[in-house]
Short mmCIF file of N, CA and C and ligand atoms in Angstrom, two decimals:
data_model
loop_
_atom_site.label_atom_id
_atom_site.label_comp_id
_atom_site.label_asym_id
_atom_site.label_seq_id
_atom_site.Cartn_x
_atom_site.Cartn_y
_atom_site.Cartn_z
N MET A 1 56.60 79.25 55.37
CA MET A 1 56.14 78.92 56.72
C MET A 1 55.17 79.99 57.24
N ARG A 2 54.08 79.52 57.84
CA ARG A 2 53.06 80.46 58.34
C ARG A 2 53.58 81.33 59.49
N GLU A 3 53.08 82.57 59.57
CA GLU A 3 53.39 83.43 60.72
C GLU A 3 52.23 83.29 61.72
N ILE A 4 52.56 82.80 62.90
CA ILE A 4 51.52 82.48 63.88
C ILE A 4 51.66 83.32 65.13
N TRP A 5 50.54 83.91 65.56
CA TRP A 5 50.48 84.67 66.79
C TRP A 5 49.45 84.01 67.70
N VAL A 6 49.67 84.15 69.01
CA VAL A 6 48.71 83.60 69.98
C VAL A 6 48.15 84.74 70.81
N LEU A 7 46.85 84.71 71.05
CA LEU A 7 46.21 85.71 71.91
C LEU A 7 45.61 84.98 73.10
N ARG A 8 46.07 85.37 74.29
CA ARG A 8 45.59 84.75 75.53
C ARG A 8 44.56 85.68 76.17
N LEU A 9 43.31 85.22 76.21
CA LEU A 9 42.22 86.04 76.76
C LEU A 9 42.03 85.77 78.24
N GLY A 10 41.81 86.84 79.02
CA GLY A 10 41.35 86.70 80.40
C GLY A 10 42.37 86.20 81.39
N HIS A 11 43.67 86.43 81.11
CA HIS A 11 44.73 86.00 82.03
C HIS A 11 44.59 86.71 83.38
N ARG A 12 44.55 85.91 84.47
CA ARG A 12 44.51 86.47 85.83
C ARG A 12 45.88 86.20 86.46
N PRO A 13 46.72 87.25 86.61
CA PRO A 13 48.11 87.04 87.01
C PRO A 13 48.29 86.13 88.22
N ALA A 14 47.50 86.31 89.27
CA ALA A 14 47.71 85.50 90.47
C ALA A 14 47.37 84.03 90.21
N ARG A 15 46.28 83.82 89.49
CA ARG A 15 45.77 82.46 89.32
C ARG A 15 46.36 81.71 88.12
N ASP A 16 46.61 82.43 87.05
CA ASP A 16 46.98 81.76 85.78
C ASP A 16 48.47 81.85 85.45
N LYS A 17 49.26 82.31 86.42
CA LYS A 17 50.69 82.56 86.16
C LYS A 17 51.38 81.39 85.44
N ARG A 18 51.29 80.21 86.04
CA ARG A 18 51.98 79.05 85.47
C ARG A 18 51.40 78.63 84.13
N VAL A 19 50.06 78.59 84.07
CA VAL A 19 49.44 78.10 82.82
C VAL A 19 49.74 79.07 81.67
N THR A 20 49.63 80.37 81.93
CA THR A 20 49.91 81.32 80.83
C THR A 20 51.38 81.26 80.43
N THR A 21 52.27 81.06 81.40
CA THR A 21 53.69 80.88 81.05
C THR A 21 53.82 79.66 80.14
N HIS A 22 53.12 78.59 80.48
CA HIS A 22 53.21 77.38 79.66
C HIS A 22 52.58 77.57 78.28
N VAL A 23 51.50 78.35 78.21
CA VAL A 23 50.91 78.67 76.90
C VAL A 23 51.96 79.38 76.04
N ALA A 24 52.65 80.37 76.65
CA ALA A 24 53.66 81.14 75.91
C ALA A 24 54.82 80.24 75.48
N LEU A 25 55.29 79.40 76.39
CA LEU A 25 56.45 78.55 76.06
C LEU A 25 56.09 77.49 75.02
N ALA A 26 54.87 76.97 75.11
CA ALA A 26 54.43 76.00 74.09
C ALA A 26 54.31 76.71 72.74
N ALA A 27 53.74 77.91 72.73
CA ALA A 27 53.62 78.67 71.48
C ALA A 27 55.00 78.84 70.85
N ARG A 28 55.99 79.26 71.66
CA ARG A 28 57.36 79.45 71.17
C ARG A 28 57.96 78.15 70.64
N ALA A 29 57.84 77.09 71.45
CA ALA A 29 58.47 75.82 71.08
C ALA A 29 57.86 75.23 69.81
N PHE A 30 56.57 75.50 69.58
CA PHE A 30 55.90 74.94 68.40
C PHE A 30 55.92 75.92 67.22
N GLY A 31 56.77 76.94 67.32
CA GLY A 31 57.06 77.76 66.14
C GLY A 31 56.29 79.06 65.97
N ALA A 32 55.51 79.50 67.00
CA ALA A 32 54.78 80.77 66.86
C ALA A 32 55.75 81.94 66.94
N LYS A 33 55.30 83.08 66.42
CA LYS A 33 56.12 84.30 66.38
C LYS A 33 56.02 85.07 67.70
N GLY A 34 54.85 84.97 68.35
CA GLY A 34 54.72 85.70 69.61
C GLY A 34 53.36 85.50 70.24
N ILE A 35 53.24 86.07 71.45
CA ILE A 35 51.98 85.96 72.20
C ILE A 35 51.57 87.34 72.70
N LEU A 36 50.25 87.58 72.66
CA LEU A 36 49.66 88.79 73.22
C LEU A 36 48.76 88.36 74.36
N VAL A 37 48.87 89.04 75.49
CA VAL A 37 48.10 88.68 76.68
C VAL A 37 47.26 89.88 77.06
N THR A 38 45.98 89.67 77.32
CA THR A 38 45.08 90.82 77.51
C THR A 38 45.39 91.62 78.79
N THR A 39 45.89 90.95 79.83
CA THR A 39 46.17 91.63 81.10
C THR A 39 47.65 91.97 81.20
N LYS A 40 47.94 93.15 81.75
CA LYS A 40 49.35 93.54 81.96
C LYS A 40 49.98 92.62 83.00
N ASP A 41 51.16 92.08 82.70
CA ASP A 41 51.83 91.20 83.65
C ASP A 41 53.35 91.24 83.39
N PRO A 42 54.04 92.22 84.01
CA PRO A 42 55.49 92.38 83.77
C PRO A 42 56.29 91.14 84.17
N GLU A 43 55.85 90.44 85.20
CA GLU A 43 56.60 89.25 85.64
C GLU A 43 56.54 88.14 84.57
N LEU A 44 55.36 87.98 83.99
CA LEU A 44 55.21 87.00 82.89
C LEU A 44 56.13 87.38 81.73
N GLU A 45 56.16 88.66 81.39
CA GLU A 45 57.03 89.12 80.30
C GLU A 45 58.49 88.79 80.61
N ARG A 46 58.91 89.06 81.86
CA ARG A 46 60.30 88.79 82.26
C ARG A 46 60.64 87.31 82.13
N THR A 47 59.72 86.46 82.62
CA THR A 47 59.97 85.01 82.58
C THR A 47 60.14 84.53 81.14
N VAL A 48 59.22 84.94 80.28
CA VAL A 48 59.26 84.44 78.89
C VAL A 48 60.48 85.01 78.16
N ARG A 49 60.78 86.30 78.38
CA ARG A 49 61.97 86.89 77.72
C ARG A 49 63.25 86.24 78.23
N GLY A 50 63.23 85.80 79.48
CA GLY A 50 64.39 85.09 80.04
C GLY A 50 64.65 83.79 79.28
N VAL A 51 63.60 83.07 78.98
CA VAL A 51 63.74 81.81 78.23
C VAL A 51 64.24 82.11 76.82
N VAL A 52 63.68 83.13 76.19
CA VAL A 52 64.11 83.50 74.83
C VAL A 52 65.59 83.90 74.85
N GLY A 53 66.00 84.64 75.88
CA GLY A 53 67.40 85.07 76.00
C GLY A 53 68.35 83.89 76.11
N ARG A 54 67.94 82.86 76.82
CA ARG A 54 68.82 81.70 77.00
C ARG A 54 68.71 80.70 75.84
N PHE A 55 67.48 80.42 75.43
CA PHE A 55 67.27 79.33 74.46
C PHE A 55 67.10 79.80 73.02
N GLY A 56 67.07 81.13 72.81
CA GLY A 56 67.12 81.67 71.46
C GLY A 56 65.81 81.92 70.76
N GLY A 57 65.91 82.29 69.49
CA GLY A 57 64.74 82.63 68.69
C GLY A 57 64.35 84.08 68.87
N ASP A 58 63.27 84.48 68.17
CA ASP A 58 62.87 85.89 68.24
C ASP A 58 61.41 86.02 68.71
N PHE A 59 61.00 85.07 69.58
CA PHE A 59 59.63 85.06 70.09
C PHE A 59 59.34 86.34 70.86
N GLU A 60 58.17 86.93 70.58
CA GLU A 60 57.80 88.20 71.24
C GLU A 60 56.65 87.99 72.21
N ILE A 61 56.66 88.79 73.29
CA ILE A 61 55.52 88.77 74.21
C ILE A 61 55.11 90.21 74.49
N ARG A 62 53.79 90.44 74.44
CA ARG A 62 53.24 91.75 74.80
C ARG A 62 52.05 91.51 75.71
N THR A 63 52.04 92.14 76.88
CA THR A 63 50.90 92.00 77.79
C THR A 63 50.18 93.34 77.90
N GLY A 64 48.95 93.29 78.45
CA GLY A 64 48.16 94.52 78.58
C GLY A 64 47.47 94.90 77.28
N VAL A 65 47.19 93.90 76.42
CA VAL A 65 46.47 94.16 75.16
C VAL A 65 44.97 94.12 75.47
N GLU A 66 44.50 95.22 76.03
CA GLU A 66 43.11 95.24 76.52
C GLU A 66 42.10 95.28 75.38
N LYS A 67 42.48 95.91 74.26
CA LYS A 67 41.52 96.05 73.14
C LYS A 67 41.59 94.82 72.24
N TRP A 68 41.33 93.66 72.82
CA TRP A 68 41.49 92.40 72.09
C TRP A 68 40.45 92.23 70.99
N LYS A 69 39.24 92.81 71.18
CA LYS A 69 38.21 92.66 70.13
C LYS A 69 38.66 93.37 68.87
N GLU A 70 39.20 94.59 69.08
CA GLU A 70 39.71 95.37 67.95
C GLU A 70 40.86 94.60 67.28
N PHE A 71 41.72 94.01 68.10
CA PHE A 71 42.86 93.26 67.57
C PHE A 71 42.39 92.09 66.72
N MET A 72 41.40 91.34 67.23
CA MET A 72 40.87 90.20 66.46
C MET A 72 40.23 90.69 65.16
N ARG A 73 39.47 91.77 65.25
CA ARG A 73 38.76 92.30 64.09
C ARG A 73 39.73 92.76 63.00
N GLN A 74 40.83 93.39 63.44
CA GLN A 74 41.74 93.99 62.47
C GLN A 74 42.87 93.07 62.03
N PHE A 75 42.95 91.87 62.61
CA PHE A 75 44.05 90.96 62.29
C PHE A 75 43.99 90.60 60.80
N ASP A 76 45.14 90.73 60.10
CA ASP A 76 45.14 90.51 58.64
C ASP A 76 45.50 89.07 58.29
N GLY A 77 44.71 88.16 58.82
CA GLY A 77 44.90 86.73 58.53
C GLY A 77 43.71 85.98 59.11
N GLU A 78 43.86 84.66 59.23
CA GLU A 78 42.75 83.87 59.79
C GLU A 78 42.85 83.81 61.31
N VAL A 79 41.69 83.90 61.97
CA VAL A 79 41.66 83.87 63.43
C VAL A 79 41.02 82.55 63.87
N VAL A 80 41.81 81.76 64.62
CA VAL A 80 41.33 80.47 65.10
C VAL A 80 41.12 80.56 66.60
N HIS A 81 39.88 80.38 67.03
CA HIS A 81 39.59 80.36 68.47
C HIS A 81 39.50 78.90 68.90
N LEU A 82 40.37 78.51 69.83
CA LEU A 82 40.34 77.12 70.31
C LEU A 82 39.29 76.98 71.40
N THR A 83 38.33 76.12 71.17
CA THR A 83 37.23 75.90 72.10
C THR A 83 36.69 74.49 71.92
N MET A 84 36.32 73.87 73.03
CA MET A 84 35.81 72.49 72.91
C MET A 84 34.46 72.43 72.17
N TYR A 85 33.85 73.61 71.95
CA TYR A 85 32.55 73.63 71.24
C TYR A 85 32.71 73.75 69.73
N GLY A 86 33.95 73.85 69.25
CA GLY A 86 34.17 74.15 67.83
C GLY A 86 34.11 72.94 66.91
N ILE A 87 34.56 73.17 65.67
CA ILE A 87 34.59 72.10 64.67
C ILE A 87 35.90 71.31 64.81
N HIS A 88 35.93 70.12 64.27
CA HIS A 88 37.10 69.25 64.42
C HIS A 88 38.36 69.93 63.86
N VAL A 89 39.44 69.82 64.60
CA VAL A 89 40.69 70.49 64.23
C VAL A 89 41.13 70.17 62.80
N ASP A 90 41.02 68.93 62.36
CA ASP A 90 41.48 68.56 61.01
C ASP A 90 40.58 69.17 59.94
N ASP A 91 39.28 69.27 60.24
CA ASP A 91 38.35 69.88 59.26
C ASP A 91 38.66 71.37 59.11
N ALA A 92 39.01 72.02 60.24
CA ALA A 92 39.35 73.45 60.18
C ALA A 92 40.65 73.65 59.39
N ILE A 93 41.66 72.87 59.70
CA ILE A 93 42.97 73.04 59.05
C ILE A 93 42.85 72.84 57.54
N SER A 94 42.03 71.89 57.14
CA SER A 94 41.90 71.65 55.68
C SER A 94 41.22 72.84 54.99
N ARG A 95 40.53 73.69 55.75
CA ARG A 95 39.88 74.88 55.14
C ARG A 95 40.74 76.14 55.26
N MET A 96 41.85 76.05 55.97
CA MET A 96 42.66 77.25 56.19
C MET A 96 43.59 77.52 55.01
N SER A 97 43.76 78.82 54.69
CA SER A 97 44.59 79.14 53.52
C SER A 97 45.55 80.28 53.79
N SER A 98 45.35 81.04 54.88
CA SER A 98 46.17 82.23 55.10
C SER A 98 47.56 81.89 55.62
N GLU A 99 48.52 82.73 55.25
CA GLU A 99 49.91 82.56 55.72
C GLU A 99 50.10 83.20 57.09
N LYS A 100 49.04 83.90 57.57
CA LYS A 100 49.13 84.55 58.87
C LYS A 100 47.95 84.07 59.71
N VAL A 101 48.25 83.62 60.92
CA VAL A 101 47.19 83.02 61.75
C VAL A 101 47.29 83.56 63.18
N LEU A 102 46.13 83.89 63.73
CA LEU A 102 46.05 84.26 65.14
C LEU A 102 45.28 83.16 65.86
N VAL A 103 45.90 82.56 66.88
CA VAL A 103 45.25 81.49 67.64
C VAL A 103 44.84 82.07 69.00
N VAL A 104 43.54 82.00 69.29
CA VAL A 104 43.01 82.58 70.52
C VAL A 104 42.72 81.47 71.52
N VAL A 105 43.25 81.64 72.75
CA VAL A 105 42.94 80.68 73.81
C VAL A 105 42.44 81.43 75.03
N GLY A 106 41.50 80.82 75.75
CA GLY A 106 40.91 81.46 76.92
C GLY A 106 41.59 81.03 78.20
N ALA A 107 41.15 81.69 79.27
CA ALA A 107 41.58 81.30 80.62
C ALA A 107 40.30 81.01 81.40
N ASP A 108 39.62 82.07 81.78
CA ASP A 108 38.32 81.96 82.42
C ASP A 108 37.27 81.84 81.29
N LYS A 109 36.00 82.05 81.65
CA LYS A 109 34.93 81.96 80.63
C LYS A 109 35.21 82.95 79.49
N VAL A 110 35.11 82.45 78.26
CA VAL A 110 35.43 83.28 77.10
C VAL A 110 34.19 84.06 76.66
N PRO A 111 34.31 85.39 76.47
CA PRO A 111 33.15 86.19 76.06
C PRO A 111 32.63 85.77 74.68
N PRO A 112 31.31 85.90 74.45
CA PRO A 112 30.71 85.45 73.18
C PRO A 112 31.32 86.11 71.94
N GLU A 113 31.82 87.35 72.11
CA GLU A 113 32.40 88.05 70.95
C GLU A 113 33.57 87.27 70.33
N ALA A 114 34.31 86.53 71.17
CA ALA A 114 35.46 85.77 70.64
C ALA A 114 34.97 84.74 69.62
N TYR A 115 33.82 84.11 69.90
CA TYR A 115 33.26 83.11 68.98
C TYR A 115 32.81 83.78 67.68
N GLN A 116 32.27 85.01 67.81
CA GLN A 116 31.76 85.69 66.62
C GLN A 116 32.89 86.25 65.75
N LEU A 117 33.95 86.73 66.40
CA LEU A 117 35.03 87.37 65.64
C LEU A 117 35.99 86.35 65.02
N ALA A 118 35.95 85.11 65.48
CA ALA A 118 36.87 84.10 64.95
C ALA A 118 36.49 83.69 63.53
N THR A 119 37.49 83.42 62.71
CA THR A 119 37.23 82.84 61.38
C THR A 119 36.78 81.39 61.57
N PHE A 120 37.46 80.69 62.49
CA PHE A 120 37.11 79.30 62.80
C PHE A 120 37.11 79.11 64.31
N ASN A 121 36.06 78.47 64.84
CA ASN A 121 36.05 78.00 66.22
C ASN A 121 36.41 76.52 66.16
N VAL A 122 37.55 76.19 66.77
CA VAL A 122 38.17 74.89 66.53
C VAL A 122 38.30 74.08 67.82
N ALA A 123 37.85 72.84 67.77
CA ALA A 123 37.97 71.95 68.92
C ALA A 123 39.08 70.94 68.70
N VAL A 124 39.87 70.76 69.74
CA VAL A 124 40.86 69.67 69.74
C VAL A 124 40.20 68.57 70.57
N GLY A 125 39.24 67.91 69.93
CA GLY A 125 38.35 66.99 70.63
C GLY A 125 37.28 67.81 71.34
N ASN A 126 36.06 67.27 71.41
CA ASN A 126 34.97 68.03 72.05
C ASN A 126 34.82 67.71 73.53
N GLN A 127 35.97 67.60 74.20
CA GLN A 127 35.99 67.37 75.65
C GLN A 127 36.77 68.50 76.29
N PRO A 128 36.41 68.88 77.53
CA PRO A 128 37.20 69.93 78.18
C PRO A 128 38.58 69.40 78.56
N HIS A 129 39.64 70.17 78.26
CA HIS A 129 40.97 69.82 78.79
C HIS A 129 41.76 71.09 79.05
N SER A 130 42.81 71.34 78.34
CA SER A 130 43.71 72.42 78.71
C SER A 130 44.09 73.27 77.50
N GLU A 131 44.27 74.58 77.75
CA GLU A 131 44.69 75.47 76.67
C GLU A 131 46.10 75.13 76.18
N VAL A 132 46.93 74.61 77.07
CA VAL A 132 48.30 74.24 76.66
C VAL A 132 48.25 73.04 75.72
N ALA A 133 47.46 72.04 76.11
CA ALA A 133 47.32 70.84 75.28
C ALA A 133 46.67 71.20 73.95
N ALA A 134 45.60 71.99 74.00
CA ALA A 134 44.88 72.35 72.76
C ALA A 134 45.81 73.11 71.81
N LEU A 135 46.57 74.06 72.36
CA LEU A 135 47.47 74.86 71.52
C LEU A 135 48.56 73.98 70.90
N ALA A 136 49.15 73.11 71.70
CA ALA A 136 50.23 72.27 71.19
C ALA A 136 49.74 71.36 70.07
N VAL A 137 48.61 70.72 70.28
CA VAL A 137 48.09 69.80 69.25
C VAL A 137 47.73 70.59 67.99
N PHE A 138 47.08 71.75 68.18
CA PHE A 138 46.68 72.54 67.01
C PHE A 138 47.91 72.98 66.21
N LEU A 139 48.92 73.54 66.90
CA LEU A 139 50.11 74.04 66.18
C LEU A 139 50.86 72.90 65.52
N ASP A 140 50.93 71.76 66.18
CA ASP A 140 51.64 70.61 65.61
C ASP A 140 50.92 70.14 64.34
N ARG A 141 49.60 70.07 64.39
CA ARG A 141 48.85 69.62 63.19
C ARG A 141 48.92 70.65 62.07
N LEU A 142 48.86 71.93 62.45
CA LEU A 142 48.93 72.99 61.43
C LEU A 142 50.25 72.93 60.68
N ALA A 143 51.33 72.64 61.41
CA ALA A 143 52.66 72.58 60.78
C ALA A 143 52.95 71.19 60.22
N GLY A 144 51.98 70.27 60.28
CA GLY A 144 52.20 68.91 59.79
C GLY A 144 53.36 68.23 60.50
N GLY A 145 53.59 68.61 61.77
CA GLY A 145 54.67 67.99 62.55
C GLY A 145 56.01 68.69 62.39
N GLY A 146 56.13 69.55 61.36
CA GLY A 146 57.43 70.16 61.04
C GLY A 146 57.88 71.24 62.01
N GLY A 147 56.95 71.81 62.78
CA GLY A 147 57.28 72.91 63.68
C GLY A 147 58.34 72.55 64.70
N LEU A 148 58.40 71.29 65.07
CA LEU A 148 59.34 70.86 66.11
C LEU A 148 60.78 70.76 65.61
N ARG A 149 60.99 70.95 64.31
CA ARG A 149 62.35 70.91 63.75
C ARG A 149 62.98 72.30 63.72
N LYS A 150 62.25 73.30 64.16
CA LYS A 150 62.76 74.67 64.10
C LYS A 150 64.06 74.80 64.92
N GLU A 151 65.04 75.53 64.34
CA GLU A 151 66.31 75.80 65.02
C GLU A 151 66.19 77.12 65.76
N PHE A 152 66.55 77.15 67.03
CA PHE A 152 66.44 78.39 67.81
C PHE A 152 67.79 79.11 67.97
N ARG A 153 68.91 78.39 67.76
CA ARG A 153 70.25 78.97 67.81
C ARG A 153 70.48 79.83 69.05
N GLY A 154 70.11 79.31 70.21
CA GLY A 154 70.26 80.06 71.46
C GLY A 154 71.63 79.94 72.08
N ARG A 155 71.84 80.71 73.14
CA ARG A 155 73.07 80.63 73.92
C ARG A 155 73.15 79.26 74.58
N VAL A 156 72.00 78.74 74.99
CA VAL A 156 71.91 77.40 75.56
C VAL A 156 71.28 76.49 74.50
N ARG A 157 71.99 75.39 74.21
CA ARG A 157 71.47 74.46 73.20
C ARG A 157 71.47 73.04 73.75
N ILE A 158 70.38 72.35 73.57
CA ILE A 158 70.28 70.96 74.04
C ILE A 158 70.62 70.03 72.88
N LEU A 159 71.52 69.10 73.16
CA LEU A 159 71.91 68.13 72.14
C LEU A 159 71.16 66.84 72.44
N PRO A 160 70.29 66.43 71.53
CA PRO A 160 69.47 65.25 71.80
C PRO A 160 70.35 64.03 72.09
N CYS A 161 70.00 63.26 73.09
CA CYS A 161 70.78 62.05 73.37
C CYS A 161 69.85 60.98 73.94
N GLU A 162 70.30 59.75 73.84
CA GLU A 162 69.47 58.61 74.26
C GLU A 162 69.22 58.60 75.76
N ARG A 163 70.27 58.96 76.53
CA ARG A 163 70.15 58.99 78.00
C ARG A 163 70.91 60.16 78.56
N GLY A 164 70.47 60.68 79.69
CA GLY A 164 71.19 61.78 80.35
C GLY A 164 70.89 63.12 79.71
N LYS A 165 71.77 64.09 79.95
CA LYS A 165 71.54 65.45 79.45
C LYS A 165 72.81 65.96 78.80
N ARG A 166 72.71 66.41 77.56
CA ARG A 166 73.85 67.05 76.89
C ARG A 166 73.44 68.47 76.53
N VAL A 167 74.15 69.44 77.13
CA VAL A 167 73.80 70.84 76.95
C VAL A 167 75.04 71.64 76.61
N GLU A 168 74.94 72.51 75.58
CA GLU A 168 76.01 73.46 75.28
C GLU A 168 75.56 74.82 75.78
N ASP A 169 76.45 75.51 76.53
CA ASP A 169 76.09 76.83 77.05
C ASP A 169 77.25 77.77 76.78
N ASP A 170 77.03 78.73 75.87
CA ASP A 170 78.11 79.64 75.45
C ASP A 170 78.58 80.54 76.59
N SER A 171 77.75 80.69 77.62
CA SER A 171 78.14 81.63 78.69
C SER A 171 79.03 80.95 79.74
N GLU A 172 79.27 79.65 79.58
CA GLU A 172 80.10 78.97 80.59
C GLU A 172 81.57 78.98 80.22
N1 SAM B 1 35.55 77.37 81.29
C1 SAM B 1 36.02 78.15 80.21
C2 SAM B 1 34.89 78.39 79.20
O1 SAM B 1 33.84 77.84 79.35
O2 SAM B 1 35.10 79.15 78.24
C3 SAM B 1 37.24 77.49 79.52
C4 SAM B 1 38.31 76.96 80.44
S1 SAM B 1 39.54 76.01 79.57
C5 SAM B 1 40.52 75.29 80.80
C6 SAM B 1 40.60 77.24 78.96
C7 SAM B 1 40.82 77.20 77.48
O3 SAM B 1 41.32 75.94 77.09
C8 SAM B 1 39.62 77.42 76.61
O4 SAM B 1 39.25 78.78 76.52
C9 SAM B 1 40.12 76.87 75.28
O5 SAM B 1 40.87 77.85 74.59
C10 SAM B 1 41.03 75.73 75.71
N2 SAM B 1 40.42 74.40 75.56
C11 SAM B 1 40.05 73.56 76.56
N3 SAM B 1 39.55 72.42 76.05
C12 SAM B 1 39.63 72.53 74.70
C13 SAM B 1 39.29 71.68 73.60
N4 SAM B 1 38.75 70.48 73.78
N5 SAM B 1 39.52 72.12 72.35
C14 SAM B 1 40.06 73.34 72.13
N6 SAM B 1 40.40 74.19 73.12
C15 SAM B 1 40.19 73.79 74.39
#
């Protein structure tokens, strides 16, 4: 199974709080190992670690990664920058071979260096939409759909059911 990291560029704590939280939670749910966020945001870290504490897994979050260009340059795997200007997601995935992948998503306007440092600039359709949607579709296709079968073994576990809610909570 591939080791996947997500890098969130240009997070503005006041404005992007919910969307960046959703980027992190989608990354976790679709099987990524962790997320790096360029701006320091202790509240975002607390929120995401709270979900990991309850729902399990070993997802990591680090904020304040200001030297993101260096991080992209030195990453020892393939770097995928999600952008509506890129190549078709399926064409990119068929060319990918590394077991380690860094997926870069923007918030505000993405600096040109991100396009240059990426191994692949990848579009999930060439229309503007959302970093959460783009990340989810990309990770799902990369894992061939299998990422959603991952077991998290958390304190809180949801038991799939046809109707209603079935939840096991070890702390109750
Ligand atoms: N206006 C910004 C710009 O021009 O760079 C982008 C704003 S967009 C809401 C935020 C992020 O969503 C982008 O940086 C990109 O990572 C992702 N995104 C939006 N649409 C996408 C698409 N069609 N394919 C891939 N990624 C997309």
